[in-house]
PDB file of C-alpha atoms in Angstrom:
ATOM      1  CA  MET A 734      34.744  63.143  63.599  1.00 83.00           C
ATOM      2  CA  VAL A 735      33.980  64.503  60.121  1.00 91.00           C
ATOM      3  CA  HIS A 736      37.670  64.403  59.198  1.00 92.00           C
ATOM      4  CA  LEU A 737      37.972  60.777  60.269  1.00 92.00           C
ATOM      5  CA  SER A 738      34.890  59.882  58.286  1.00 92.00           C
ATOM      6  CA  LEU A 739      36.341  61.559  55.189  1.00 94.00           C
ATOM      7  CA  LEU A 740      39.688  59.810  55.683  1.00 93.00           C
ATOM      8  CA  PHE A 741      38.156  56.365  56.223  1.00 94.00           C
ATOM      9  CA  ASN A 742      35.760  56.738  53.277  1.00 93.00           C
ATOM     10  CA  ALA A 743      38.621  57.863  51.010  1.00 94.00           C
ATOM     11  CA  SER A 744      40.662  54.825  52.106  1.00 94.00           C
ATOM     12  CA  LEU A 745      37.753  52.520  51.284  1.00 91.00           C
ATOM     13  CA  ARG A 746      37.068  54.224  47.954  1.00 91.00           C
ATOM     14  CA  HIS A 747      40.692  54.096  46.795  1.00 91.00           C
ATOM     15  CA  GLY A 748      41.809  50.867  48.502  1.00 90.00           C
ATOM     16  CA  PHE A 749      44.725  52.673  50.074  1.00 91.00           C
ATOM     17  CA  VAL A 750      45.727  53.431  53.669  1.00 93.00           C
ATOM     18  CA  PRO A 751      47.954  56.242  54.958  1.00 94.00           C
ATOM     19  CA  SER A 752      51.622  55.314  55.412  1.00 93.00           C
ATOM     20  CA  ASN A 753      51.364  55.714  59.213  1.00 93.00           C
ATOM     21  CA  TYR A 754      49.050  52.676  59.310  1.00 94.00           C
ATOM     22  CA  CYS A 755      51.772  50.507  57.748  1.00 93.00           C
ATOM     23  CA  PHE A 756      54.303  50.838  60.558  1.00 94.00           C
ATOM     24  CA  GLY A 757      54.279  48.873  63.771  1.00 93.00           C
ATOM     25  CA  VAL A 758      56.534  48.441  66.760  1.00 94.00           C
ATOM     26  CA  ILE A 759      56.797  44.917  68.112  1.00 92.00           C
ATOM     27  CA  LEU A 760      57.068  44.768  71.869  1.00 93.00           C
ATOM     28  CA  PRO A 761      58.317  41.345  73.062  1.00 92.00           C
ATOM     29  CA  LEU A 762      56.425  40.268  76.181  1.00 90.00           C
ATOM     30  CA  LEU A 763      57.698  37.475  78.400  1.00 89.00           C
ATOM     31  CA  LYS A 764      55.103  34.667  78.422  1.00 86.00           C
ATOM     32  CA  ASN A 765      56.227  33.034  81.651  1.00 83.00           C
ATOM     33  CA  LYS A 766      57.932  35.096  84.344  1.00 82.00           C
ATOM     34  CA  HIS A 767      59.465  31.935  85.799  1.00 83.00           C
ATOM     35  CA  GLY A 768      60.873  30.694  82.476  1.00 80.00           C
ATOM     36  CA  ASP A 769      64.279  31.243  80.913  1.00 86.00           C
ATOM     37  CA  ALA A 770      64.192  34.865  79.690  1.00 84.00           C
ATOM     38  CA  SER A 771      67.188  34.214  77.422  1.00 85.00           C
ATOM     39  CA  MET A 772      65.121  31.871  75.202  1.00 86.00           C
ATOM     40  CA  LEU A 773      63.323  33.483  72.236  1.00 83.00           C
ATOM     41  CA  ASP A 774      60.395  31.054  72.537  1.00 81.00           C
ATOM     42  CA  MET A 775      59.586  32.581  75.916  1.00 86.00           C
ATOM     43  CA  TYR A 776      58.397  35.811  74.256  1.00 87.00           C
ATOM     44  CA  ARG A 777      55.217  36.815  72.452  1.00 85.00           C
ATOM     45  CA  GLY A 778      55.469  39.866  70.240  1.00 85.00           C
ATOM     46  CA  ILE A 779      52.616  42.360  70.487  1.00 87.00           C
ATOM     47  CA  THR A 780      52.483  44.902  67.669  1.00 89.00           C
ATOM     48  CA  LEU A 781      51.837  48.485  68.693  1.00 91.00           C
ATOM     49  CA  SER A 782      50.407  50.536  65.854  1.00 92.00           C
ATOM     50  CA  CYS A 783      48.949  53.946  65.149  1.00 91.00           C
ATOM     51  CA  CYS A 784      45.712  54.464  67.104  1.00 92.00           C
ATOM     52  CA  LEU A 785      43.961  55.698  63.936  1.00 94.00           C
ATOM     53  CA  SER A 786      44.794  52.413  62.192  1.00 93.00           C
ATOM     54  CA  LYS A 787      43.252  50.482  65.089  1.00 93.00           C
ATOM     55  CA  LEU A 788      40.146  52.664  64.900  1.00 94.00           C
ATOM     56  CA  PHE A 789      39.999  52.078  61.129  1.00 95.00           C
ATOM     57  CA  GLU A 790      40.314  48.317  61.690  1.00 94.00           C
ATOM     58  CA  SER A 791      37.358  48.521  64.095  1.00 93.00           C
ATOM     59  CA  VAL A 792      35.334  50.352  61.461  1.00 94.00           C
ATOM     60  CA  LEU A 793      36.287  47.743  58.834  1.00 94.00           C
ATOM     61  CA  SER A 794      35.283  44.887  61.133  1.00 91.00           C
ATOM     62  CA  ARG A 795      31.844  46.478  61.550  1.00 92.00           C
ATOM     63  CA  VAL A 796      31.347  47.466  57.890  1.00 92.00           C
ATOM     64  CA  PHE A 797      32.364  44.026  56.574  1.00 93.00           C
ATOM     65  CA  GLU A 798      31.055  42.002  59.528  1.00 88.00           C
ATOM     66  CA  GLN A 799      28.599  39.958  57.465  1.00 88.00           C
ATOM     67  CA  TRP A 800      31.429  38.686  55.220  1.00 88.00           C
ATOM     68  CA  LEU A 801      33.904  38.092  58.028  1.00 81.00           C
ATOM     69  CA  THR A 802      31.989  35.468  59.964  1.00 78.00           C
ATOM     70  CA  THR A 803      33.272  31.940  60.442  1.00 74.00           C
ATOM     71  CA  GLY A 804      31.624  28.595  61.051  1.00 72.00           C
ATOM     72  CA  ASP A 805      29.729  27.676  64.203  1.00 72.00           C
ATOM     73  CA  LEU A 806      32.277  24.989  65.051  1.00 69.00           C
ATOM     74  CA  GLN A 807      35.155  27.448  65.342  1.00 71.00           C
ATOM     75  CA  TYR A 808      35.415  28.485  68.966  1.00 69.00           C
ATOM     76  CA  GLY A 809      38.649  30.427  69.391  1.00 67.00           C
ATOM     77  CA  PHE A 810      38.898  34.213  69.109  1.00 68.00           C
ATOM     78  CA  LYS A 811      35.121  34.693  68.893  1.00 70.00           C
ATOM     79  CA  LYS A 812      32.635  36.565  71.046  1.00 75.00           C
ATOM     80  CA  HIS A 813      30.459  34.365  73.270  1.00 75.00           C
ATOM     81  CA  SER A 814      32.706  31.384  72.554  1.00 76.00           C
ATOM     82  CA  SER A 815      35.546  29.706  74.411  1.00 76.00           C
ATOM     83  CA  CYS A 816      37.563  26.530  74.883  1.00 77.00           C
ATOM     84  CA  TYR A 817      34.801  25.403  77.224  1.00 81.00           C
ATOM     85  CA  HIS A 818      32.331  25.353  74.314  1.00 83.00           C
ATOM     86  CA  ALA A 819      34.776  23.340  72.218  1.00 80.00           C
ATOM     87  CA  LEU A 820      35.226  20.832  75.045  1.00 84.00           C
ATOM     88  CA  ILE A 821      31.473  20.411  75.471  1.00 86.00           C
ATOM     89  CA  THR A 822      31.081  19.813  71.726  1.00 84.00           C
ATOM     90  CA  PHE A 823      33.905  17.269  71.787  1.00 83.00           C
ATOM     91  CA  LYS A 824      32.527  15.485  74.865  1.00 86.00           C
ATOM     92  CA  GLU A 825      29.010  15.305  73.426  1.00 86.00           C
ATOM     93  CA  SER A 826      30.324  14.047  70.072  1.00 83.00           C
ATOM     94  CA  VAL A 827      32.255  11.248  71.792  1.00 83.00           C
ATOM     95  CA  LYS A 828      29.169  10.332  73.861  1.00 85.00           C
ATOM     96  CA  TYR A 829      27.006  10.266  70.721  1.00 86.00           C
ATOM     97  CA  PHE A 830      29.377   7.948  68.881  1.00 85.00           C
ATOM     98  CA  VAL A 831      29.997   5.721  71.906  1.00 79.00           C
ATOM     99  CA  GLN A 832      29.461   2.561  69.817  1.00 79.00           C
ATOM    100  CA  SER A 833      31.949   3.688  67.166  1.00 79.00           C
ATOM    101  CA  LYS A 834      35.662   4.324  67.002  1.00 80.00           C
ATOM    102  CA  VAL A 835      36.274   8.036  67.633  1.00 77.00           C
ATOM    103  CA  LEU A 836      39.402   9.624  66.200  1.00 79.00           C
ATOM    104  CA  CYS A 837      40.633  12.982  67.432  1.00 77.00           C
ATOM    105  CA  VAL A 838      43.072  15.360  65.793  1.00 75.00           C
ATOM    106  CA  SER A 839      44.557  18.317  67.591  1.00 71.00           C
ATOM    107  CA  LEU A 840      46.389  21.267  66.135  1.00 71.00           C
ATOM    108  CA  ASP A 841      49.219  23.127  67.814  1.00 67.00           C
ATOM    109  CA  ALA A 842      48.638  26.671  66.638  1.00 68.00           C
ATOM    110  CA  SER A 843      51.581  28.215  68.482  1.00 67.00           C
ATOM    111  CA  LYS A 844      53.006  31.192  66.610  1.00 71.00           C
ATOM    112  CA  ALA A 845      50.231  30.706  64.039  1.00 73.00           C
ATOM    113  CA  PHE A 846      49.519  34.445  63.760  1.00 76.00           C
ATOM    114  CA  ASP A 847      53.098  34.866  62.529  1.00 76.00           C
ATOM    115  CA  LYS A 848      52.699  32.240  59.804  1.00 79.00           C
ATOM    116  CA  VAL A 849      49.603  33.460  57.957  1.00 87.00           C
ATOM    117  CA  LEU A 850      50.533  33.708  54.279  1.00 88.00           C
ATOM    118  CA  HIS A 851      49.116  36.949  52.898  1.00 90.00           C
ATOM    119  CA  HIS A 852      48.480  35.641  49.380  1.00 91.00           C
ATOM    120  CA  GLY A 853      46.687  32.586  50.774  1.00 90.00           C
ATOM    121  CA  LEU A 854      44.566  34.821  52.981  1.00 90.00           C
ATOM    122  CA  PHE A 855      43.534  36.991  50.035  1.00 92.00           C
ATOM    123  CA  VAL A 856      42.640  33.911  47.975  1.00 91.00           C
ATOM    124  CA  LYS A 857      40.454  32.626  50.827  1.00 90.00           C
ATOM    125  CA  LEU A 858      38.737  36.010  51.123  1.00 91.00           C
ATOM    126  CA  ILE A 859      38.098  36.040  47.354  1.00 92.00           C
ATOM    127  CA  ASN A 860      36.725  32.477  47.461  1.00 89.00           C
ATOM    128  CA  LYS A 861      34.324  33.490  50.255  1.00 87.00           C
ATOM    129  CA  SER A 862      33.049  36.443  48.154  1.00 90.00           C
ATOM    130  CA  VAL A 863      34.339  39.116  50.512  1.00 92.00           C
ATOM    131  CA  PRO A 864      33.970  42.494  48.731  1.00 94.00           C
ATOM    132  CA  VAL A 865      36.917  43.350  46.511  1.00 93.00           C
ATOM    133  CA  VAL A 866      37.285  46.787  48.097  1.00 93.00           C
ATOM    134  CA  PHE A 867      38.132  45.137  51.449  1.00 94.00           C
ATOM    135  CA  ILE A 868      40.621  42.711  49.872  1.00 94.00           C
ATOM    136  CA  ARG A 869      42.299  45.478  47.833  1.00 94.00           C
ATOM    137  CA  LEU A 870      42.596  47.653  50.937  1.00 94.00           C
ATOM    138  CA  LEU A 871      44.031  44.816  53.010  1.00 93.00           C
ATOM    139  CA  SER A 872      46.429  43.837  50.224  1.00 94.00           C
ATOM    140  CA  ASN A 873      47.728  47.399  49.947  1.00 94.00           C
ATOM    141  CA  TRP A 874      48.074  47.610  53.709  1.00 93.00           C
ATOM    142  CA  TYR A 875      49.938  44.317  54.158  1.00 92.00           C
ATOM    143  CA  LYS A 876      52.164  44.876  51.117  1.00 94.00           C
ATOM    144  CA  ARG A 877      53.507  48.057  52.736  1.00 95.00           C
ATOM    145  CA  MET A 878      53.683  46.716  56.327  1.00 94.00           C
ATOM    146  CA  LYS A 879      56.970  47.313  58.161  1.00 95.00           C
ATOM    147  CA  CYS A 880      57.846  46.650  61.781  1.00 94.00           C
ATOM    148  CA  SER A 881      60.607  47.347  64.241  1.00 96.00           C
ATOM    149  CA  VAL A 882      61.352  45.480  67.467  1.00 95.00           C
ATOM    150  CA  LEU A 883      61.640  47.529  70.653  1.00 95.00           C
ATOM    151  CA  TRP A 884      64.088  45.875  73.044  1.00 92.00           C
ATOM    152  CA  ASN A 885      65.157  47.575  76.299  1.00 90.00           C
ATOM    153  CA  ASN A 886      63.626  50.831  75.018  1.00 92.00           C
ATOM    154  CA  VAL A 887      65.873  50.720  71.939  1.00 95.00           C
ATOM    155  CA  PRO A 888      64.073  50.438  68.571  1.00 94.00           C
ATOM    156  CA  GLY A 889      65.595  48.218  65.916  1.00 96.00           C
ATOM    157  CA  ASP A 890      65.624  48.839  62.181  1.00 97.00           C
ATOM    158  CA  PHE A 891      62.332  48.521  60.321  1.00 96.00           C
ATOM    159  CA  PHE A 892      61.868  45.361  58.254  1.00 95.00           C
ATOM    160  CA  ALA A 893      59.222  44.271  55.752  1.00 94.00           C
ATOM    161  CA  VAL A 894      56.513  41.972  57.088  1.00 92.00           C
ATOM    162  CA  ASN A 895      56.058  39.304  54.409  1.00 91.00           C
ATOM    163  CA  CYS A 896      53.702  37.022  56.309  1.00 90.00           C
ATOM    164  CA  GLY A 897      51.627  36.978  59.461  1.00 85.00           C
ATOM    165  CA  VAL A 898      48.974  39.158  61.027  1.00 85.00           C
ATOM    166  CA  CYS A 899      49.734  41.623  63.813  1.00 81.00           C
ATOM    167  CA  GLN A 900      49.395  40.330  67.354  1.00 77.00           C
ATOM    168  CA  GLY A 901      47.043  42.833  68.920  1.00 78.00           C
ATOM    169  CA  GLY A 902      45.461  43.980  65.656  1.00 83.00           C
ATOM    170  CA  VAL A 903      41.683  44.421  65.694  1.00 87.00           C
ATOM    171  CA  LEU A 904      41.200  42.368  62.494  1.00 88.00           C
ATOM    172  CA  SER A 905      44.012  39.875  63.141  1.00 86.00           C
ATOM    173  CA  HIS A 906      41.994  37.216  64.955  1.00 82.00           C
ATOM    174  CA  ILE A 907      39.281  37.351  62.264  1.00 83.00           C
ATOM    175  CA  LEU A 908      41.841  37.026  59.464  1.00 87.00           C
ATOM    176  CA  PHE A 909      43.549  34.178  61.304  1.00 84.00           C
ATOM    177  CA  LEU A 910      40.234  32.328  61.634  1.00 79.00           C
ATOM    178  CA  TYR A 911      39.663  32.807  57.916  1.00 75.00           C
ATOM    179  CA  MET A 912      42.927  30.990  57.226  1.00 75.00           C
ATOM    180  CA  LEU A 913      41.675  28.039  59.291  1.00 72.00           C
ATOM    181  CA  MET A 914      38.453  27.797  57.320  1.00 68.00           C
ATOM    182  CA  ILE A 915      38.205  24.976  54.829  1.00 58.00           C
ATOM    183  CA  SER A 916      37.409  26.352  51.371  1.00 53.00           C
TER     184      SER A 916
END
């Protein structure tokens, strides 16, 4: 435990993560067992990463929790919140404005985790006054991120990850929500 504490504190102090944290293996999972398995859209990639990096992400989410909160009207990917809460809010809003014209906009966020622009994320974090040490650490981490796809137990070549957050990452849902926030 002492060694982990020293490692995590050194990473925070220097804004740098060990190289092992920067490699992931993407495991494509079939979304619908009854769908056409030959279609790429039928798969969701889950990134498997070093268990120490996941533990470090958990520590970061706790240490920087007060800066990584989102608005009360964001319901997805949050504890004690669900689509049900969003539907109740929508229903009550429509009932309240029953005498008015109510316009609704919906957003298809499919594959949205894959499309998070790193630079845009860092700008949002800066604009929300998230501590620089967290942003520097995350920037270093994402700049060095490489993944490989595991298909039929055969790993592919590693490639640079230039955008997106890891499906299955501890911080990924929080970072994704940050991208949805209006500055």
